[in-house]
Coordinates of C-alpha atoms in Angstrom, one line a residue:
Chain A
X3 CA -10.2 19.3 36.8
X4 CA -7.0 20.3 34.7
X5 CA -6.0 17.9 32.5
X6 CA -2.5 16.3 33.4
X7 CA -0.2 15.2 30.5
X8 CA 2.3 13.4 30.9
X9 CA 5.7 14.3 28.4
X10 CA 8.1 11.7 28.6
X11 CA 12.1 12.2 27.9
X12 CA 14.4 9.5 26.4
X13 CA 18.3 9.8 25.9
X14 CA 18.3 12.6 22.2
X15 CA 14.7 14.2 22.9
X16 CA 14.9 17.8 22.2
X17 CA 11.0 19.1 22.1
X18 CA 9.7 17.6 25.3
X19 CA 9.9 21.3 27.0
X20 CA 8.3 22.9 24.0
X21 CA 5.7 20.0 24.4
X22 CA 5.3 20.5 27.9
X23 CA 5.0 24.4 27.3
X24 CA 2.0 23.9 24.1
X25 CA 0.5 21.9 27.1
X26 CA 0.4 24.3 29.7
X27 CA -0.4 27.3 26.9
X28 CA -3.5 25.2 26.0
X29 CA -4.6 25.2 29.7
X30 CA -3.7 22.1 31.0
X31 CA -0.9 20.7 33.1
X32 CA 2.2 19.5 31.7
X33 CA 4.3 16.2 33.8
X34 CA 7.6 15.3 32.8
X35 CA 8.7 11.9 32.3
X36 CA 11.9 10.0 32.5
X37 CA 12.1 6.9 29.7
X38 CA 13.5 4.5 32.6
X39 CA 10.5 5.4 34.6
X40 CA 7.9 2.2 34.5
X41 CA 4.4 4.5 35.9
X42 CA 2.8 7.0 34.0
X43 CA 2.0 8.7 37.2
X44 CA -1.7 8.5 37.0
X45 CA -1.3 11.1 34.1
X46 CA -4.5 11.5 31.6
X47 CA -2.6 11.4 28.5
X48 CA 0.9 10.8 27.2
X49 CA 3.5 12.8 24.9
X50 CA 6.3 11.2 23.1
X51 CA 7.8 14.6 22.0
X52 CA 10.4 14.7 18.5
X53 CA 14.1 14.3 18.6
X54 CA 16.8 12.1 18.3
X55 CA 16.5 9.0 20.4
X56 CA 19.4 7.2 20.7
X57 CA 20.7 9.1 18.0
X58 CA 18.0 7.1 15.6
X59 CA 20.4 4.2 16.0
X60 CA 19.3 0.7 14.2
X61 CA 15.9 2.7 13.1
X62 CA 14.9 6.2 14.1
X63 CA 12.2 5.4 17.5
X64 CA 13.0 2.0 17.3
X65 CA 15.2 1.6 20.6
X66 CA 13.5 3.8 22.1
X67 CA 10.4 2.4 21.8
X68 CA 11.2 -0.5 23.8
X69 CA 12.4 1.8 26.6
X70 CA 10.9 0.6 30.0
X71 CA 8.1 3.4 30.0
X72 CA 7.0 2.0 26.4
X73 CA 5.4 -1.0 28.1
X74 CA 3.5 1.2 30.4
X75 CA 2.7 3.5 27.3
X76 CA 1.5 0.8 25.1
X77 CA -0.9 -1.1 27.5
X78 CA -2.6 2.3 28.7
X79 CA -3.2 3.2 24.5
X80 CA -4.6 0.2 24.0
X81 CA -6.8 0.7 27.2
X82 CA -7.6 4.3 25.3
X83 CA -5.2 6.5 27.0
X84 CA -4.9 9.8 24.7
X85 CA -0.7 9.1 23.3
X86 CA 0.5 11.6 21.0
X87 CA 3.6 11.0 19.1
X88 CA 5.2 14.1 17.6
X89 CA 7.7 13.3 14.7
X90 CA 10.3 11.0 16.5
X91 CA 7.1 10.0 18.6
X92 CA 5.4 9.3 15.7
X93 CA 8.2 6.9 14.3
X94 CA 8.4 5.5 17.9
X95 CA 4.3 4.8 17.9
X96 CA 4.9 2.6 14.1
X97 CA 7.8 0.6 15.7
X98 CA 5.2 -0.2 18.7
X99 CA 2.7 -1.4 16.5
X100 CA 0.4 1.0 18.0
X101 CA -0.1 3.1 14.1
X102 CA 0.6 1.1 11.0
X103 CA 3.1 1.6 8.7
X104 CA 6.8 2.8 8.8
X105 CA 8.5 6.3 8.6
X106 CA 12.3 6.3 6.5
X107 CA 14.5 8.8 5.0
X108 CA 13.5 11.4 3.0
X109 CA 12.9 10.7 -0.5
X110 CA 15.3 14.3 -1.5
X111 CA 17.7 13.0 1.2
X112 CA 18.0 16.5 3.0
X113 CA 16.5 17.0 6.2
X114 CA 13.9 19.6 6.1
X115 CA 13.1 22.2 8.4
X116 CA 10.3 24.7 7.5
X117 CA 6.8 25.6 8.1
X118 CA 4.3 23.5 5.8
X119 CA 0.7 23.4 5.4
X120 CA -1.4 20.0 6.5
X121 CA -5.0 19.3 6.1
X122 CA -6.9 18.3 8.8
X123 CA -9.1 15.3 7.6
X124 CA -10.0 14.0 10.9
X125 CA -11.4 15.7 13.8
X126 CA -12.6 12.8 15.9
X127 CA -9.6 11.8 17.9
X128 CA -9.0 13.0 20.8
X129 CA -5.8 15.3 19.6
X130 CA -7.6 16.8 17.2
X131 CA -11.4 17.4 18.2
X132 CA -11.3 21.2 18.2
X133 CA -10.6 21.4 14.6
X134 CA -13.3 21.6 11.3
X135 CA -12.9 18.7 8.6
X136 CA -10.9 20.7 5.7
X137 CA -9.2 22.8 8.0
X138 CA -5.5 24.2 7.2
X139 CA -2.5 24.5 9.4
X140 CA 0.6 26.1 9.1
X141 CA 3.2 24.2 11.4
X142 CA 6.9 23.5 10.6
X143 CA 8.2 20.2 9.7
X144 CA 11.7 19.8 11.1
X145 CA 13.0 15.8 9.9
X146 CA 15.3 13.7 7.8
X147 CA 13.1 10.3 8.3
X148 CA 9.4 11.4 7.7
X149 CA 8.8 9.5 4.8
X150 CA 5.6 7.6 5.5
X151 CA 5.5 4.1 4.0
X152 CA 3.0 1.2 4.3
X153 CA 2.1 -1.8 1.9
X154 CA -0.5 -0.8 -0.9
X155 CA -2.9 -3.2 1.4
X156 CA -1.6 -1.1 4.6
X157 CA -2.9 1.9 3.0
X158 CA -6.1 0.7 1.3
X159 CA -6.9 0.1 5.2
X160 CA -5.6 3.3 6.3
X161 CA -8.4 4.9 3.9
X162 CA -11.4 2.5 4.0
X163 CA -11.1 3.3 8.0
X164 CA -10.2 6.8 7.9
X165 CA -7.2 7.0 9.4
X166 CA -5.5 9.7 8.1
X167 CA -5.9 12.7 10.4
X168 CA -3.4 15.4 7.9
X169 CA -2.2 15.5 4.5
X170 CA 0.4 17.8 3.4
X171 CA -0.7 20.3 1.1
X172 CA 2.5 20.3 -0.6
X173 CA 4.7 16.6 0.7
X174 CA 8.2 17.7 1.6
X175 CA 9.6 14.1 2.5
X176 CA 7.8 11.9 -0.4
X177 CA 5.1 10.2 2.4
X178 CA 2.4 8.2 0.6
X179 CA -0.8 9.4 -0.2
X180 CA 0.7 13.0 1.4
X181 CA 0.2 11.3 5.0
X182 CA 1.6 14.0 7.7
X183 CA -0.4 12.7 10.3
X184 CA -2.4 8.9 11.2
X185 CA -4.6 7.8 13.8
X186 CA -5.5 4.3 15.4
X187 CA -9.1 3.3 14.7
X188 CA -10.0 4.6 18.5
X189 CA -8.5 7.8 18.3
X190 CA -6.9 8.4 20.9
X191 CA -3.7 7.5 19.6
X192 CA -1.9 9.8 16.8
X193 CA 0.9 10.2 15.1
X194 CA 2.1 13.7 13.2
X195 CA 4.9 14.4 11.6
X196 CA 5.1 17.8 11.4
X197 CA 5.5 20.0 14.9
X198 CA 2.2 21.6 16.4
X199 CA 4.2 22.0 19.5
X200 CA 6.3 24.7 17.6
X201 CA 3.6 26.4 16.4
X202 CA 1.4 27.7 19.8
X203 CA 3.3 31.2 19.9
X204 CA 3.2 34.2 17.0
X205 CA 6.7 35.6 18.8
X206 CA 8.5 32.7 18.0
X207 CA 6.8 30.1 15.4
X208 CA 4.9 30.9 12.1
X209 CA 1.4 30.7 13.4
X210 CA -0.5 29.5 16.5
X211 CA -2.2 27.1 14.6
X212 CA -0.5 23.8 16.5
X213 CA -2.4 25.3 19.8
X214 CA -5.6 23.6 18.7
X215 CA -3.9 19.9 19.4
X216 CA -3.6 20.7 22.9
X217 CA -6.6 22.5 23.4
X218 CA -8.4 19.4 21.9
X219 CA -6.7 17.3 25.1
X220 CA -7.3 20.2 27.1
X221 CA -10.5 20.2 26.7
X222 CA -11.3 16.1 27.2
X223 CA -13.7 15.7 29.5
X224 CA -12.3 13.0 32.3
Chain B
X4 CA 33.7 -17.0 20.1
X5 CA 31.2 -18.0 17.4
X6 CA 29.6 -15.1 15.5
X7 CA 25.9 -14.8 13.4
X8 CA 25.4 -12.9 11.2
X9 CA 22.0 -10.8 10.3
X10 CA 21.6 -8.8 7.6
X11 CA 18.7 -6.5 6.9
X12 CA 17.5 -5.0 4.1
X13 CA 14.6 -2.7 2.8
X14 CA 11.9 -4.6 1.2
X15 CA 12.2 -4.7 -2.7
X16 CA 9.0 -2.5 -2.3
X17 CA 10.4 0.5 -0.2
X18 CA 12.4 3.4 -1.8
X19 CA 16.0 3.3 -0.4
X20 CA 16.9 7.0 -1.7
X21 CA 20.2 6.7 -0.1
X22 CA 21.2 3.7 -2.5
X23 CA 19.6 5.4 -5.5
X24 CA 21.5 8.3 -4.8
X25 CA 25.1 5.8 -4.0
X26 CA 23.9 4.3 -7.8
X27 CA 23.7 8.3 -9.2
X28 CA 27.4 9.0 -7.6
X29 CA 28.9 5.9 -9.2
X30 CA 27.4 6.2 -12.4
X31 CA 28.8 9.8 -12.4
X32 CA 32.0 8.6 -11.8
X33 CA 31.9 6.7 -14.6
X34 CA 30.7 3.0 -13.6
X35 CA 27.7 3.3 -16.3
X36 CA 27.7 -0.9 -15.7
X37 CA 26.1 0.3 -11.8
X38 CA 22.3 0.2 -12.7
X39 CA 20.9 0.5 -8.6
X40 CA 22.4 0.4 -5.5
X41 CA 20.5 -0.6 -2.4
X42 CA 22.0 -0.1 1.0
X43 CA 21.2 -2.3 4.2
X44 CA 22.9 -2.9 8.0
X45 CA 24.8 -6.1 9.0
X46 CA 24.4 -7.1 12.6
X47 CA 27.6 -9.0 13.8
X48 CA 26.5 -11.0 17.2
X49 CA 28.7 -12.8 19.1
X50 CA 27.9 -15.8 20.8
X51 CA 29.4 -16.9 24.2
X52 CA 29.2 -20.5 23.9
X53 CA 27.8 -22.8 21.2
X54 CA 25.6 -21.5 18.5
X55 CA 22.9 -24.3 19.1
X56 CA 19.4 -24.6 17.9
X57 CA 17.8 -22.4 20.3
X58 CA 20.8 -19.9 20.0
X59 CA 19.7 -19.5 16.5
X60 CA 15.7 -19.6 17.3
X61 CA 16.4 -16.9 19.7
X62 CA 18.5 -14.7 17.5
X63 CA 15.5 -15.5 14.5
X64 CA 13.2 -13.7 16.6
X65 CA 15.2 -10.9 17.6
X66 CA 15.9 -10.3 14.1
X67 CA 12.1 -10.2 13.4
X68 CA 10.8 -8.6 16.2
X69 CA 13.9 -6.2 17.1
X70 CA 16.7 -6.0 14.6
X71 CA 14.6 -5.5 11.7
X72 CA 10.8 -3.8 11.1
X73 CA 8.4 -6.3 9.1
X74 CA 6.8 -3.9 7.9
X75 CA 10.0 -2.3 6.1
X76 CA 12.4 -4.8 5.8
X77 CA 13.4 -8.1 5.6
X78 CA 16.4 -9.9 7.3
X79 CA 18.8 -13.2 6.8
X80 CA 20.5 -15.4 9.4
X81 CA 23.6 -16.9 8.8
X82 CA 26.9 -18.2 10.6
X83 CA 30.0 -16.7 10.0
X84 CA 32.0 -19.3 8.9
X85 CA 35.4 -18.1 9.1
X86 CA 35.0 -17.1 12.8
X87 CA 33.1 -20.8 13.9
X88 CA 36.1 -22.9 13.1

């Protein structure tokens, strides 16, 4: 049975149809969501695709993550739905309390668009199970406010439980401890900064090397 | 109309680049007596009706919970005085 994910829109999303395309390269089936919608639509997994919502009013994610899907979002992660957040899904998955920590301005101030290279560290989530431990990925980072922050205690837990899925090989937005992308303890929820949805197609991005994040859901067995 | 007042700010902790670099443009402009900047939001809310108790308790956790991220910032609560006559 194809694997249906769900790729939900709020007001200032911009990737949710490159989302919904990674998905449907990888293999599986790709359902678009409206924020005021309140049922995932018996979806197998969620997107919260990068962008601008609400034009990162009050805190970039942060009104958005109480849009009226959120509720529906949060209660089926902590049930272990497979959620992905990609960069402004990412910020929207800290303000939930669903990852720890916080994402704010870059420490150079500029917003930074360009292809960097992340370290996988985790392959036991359920975004990430096709890659090896130690493998590298070139996919573009494209944000202003992907500074990763946490508490020294927040990220003396992040490592004791192995939560950090990627590291940037070279940090572009001053993130502690090089954090590009976390998971919950589960796995099945994950946050990344940088855009693997941009990176599924040699004509248009800089390698194919995001593909594997979809494949990964692709391949879950339901 | 009564008004309260919520500020937020970054935690002591958290870099605010956009304050050190507000500090950097001052100093260049010749305020050398600027040492650091830090910027935050101020939330103006007005109140229909009295600003009782529970008006307050209620607005306390929306600054906690929605207004401001604990694990970022930190947030006061105050009236506005000149508007609350």
């Amino acid at each position: 049975m194809t694997t249906r994910v769900g790729v939900i829109t709020f007001p200032g999303t911009l990737d949710d149809r490159d989302a919904a395309t990674a998905v449907t390269i990888a293999g599986a089936q790709a359902q678009p969501i409206w924020h005021k919608e309140k049922s995932l639509k018996q979806v197998d997994a969620v997107i919260l695709p990068g962008g601008f919502s609400y034009g990162d009013y009050m805190r970039t994610g942060a009104l958005a993550s109480l849009s009226p899907i959120m509720e529906a979002v949060v209660e089926a992660a902590k049930e272990g739905m497979p959620v992905l957040g990609i960069c402004n899904g990412f910020q929207m998955l800290c303000e939930t309390g669903l990852l720890p920590g916080a994402l704010t301005r870059n420490t150079g101030l500029h917003f930074i668009c360009r292809p960097e290279i992340i370290k996988i560290e985790s392959n036991t989530t359920a975004w990430t199970n096709s890659f090896e431990v130690g493998e590298e990925l070139l996919i573009p980072v494209k944000n202003g406010e992907g500074c990763f922050q946490v508490s020294n205690e927040g990220l003396a837990e992040i490592e004791a439980e192995g939560l950090v899925v990627a590291r940037y090989q070279d940090n572009p937005n001053g993130s502690v401890a090089n954090i590009a992308a976390l998971r919950n303890a589960q796995g099945n929820v994950v946050g990344i900064m940088p855009h693997p949805e941009h990176a599924v197609d040699s004509l248009v991005g800089p390698s194919i090397d995001g593909l594997g994040f979809f494949w990964s859901i692709a391949g879950v067995t339901i | 109309m009564e008004r309260v007042i919520v500020d937020v700010m970054l935690k002591s902790e958290i870099l605010d680049p956009q304050g050190r670099a507000i500090a950097g443009t001052l100093n260049r402009l010749g305020h050398d007596q600027i040492a650091n900047v830090r910027q935050g939001k101020r939330f103006e809310i007005e109140v229909s009706g009295e600003v009782t108790d529970e008006v307050l308790d209620q607005i306390e956790e929306l600054a906690k919970t929605v207004l401001s991220n604990p694990v970022i910032e930190t947030y006061a609560i105050y009236l506005d005085e000149q508007e609350a006559q």
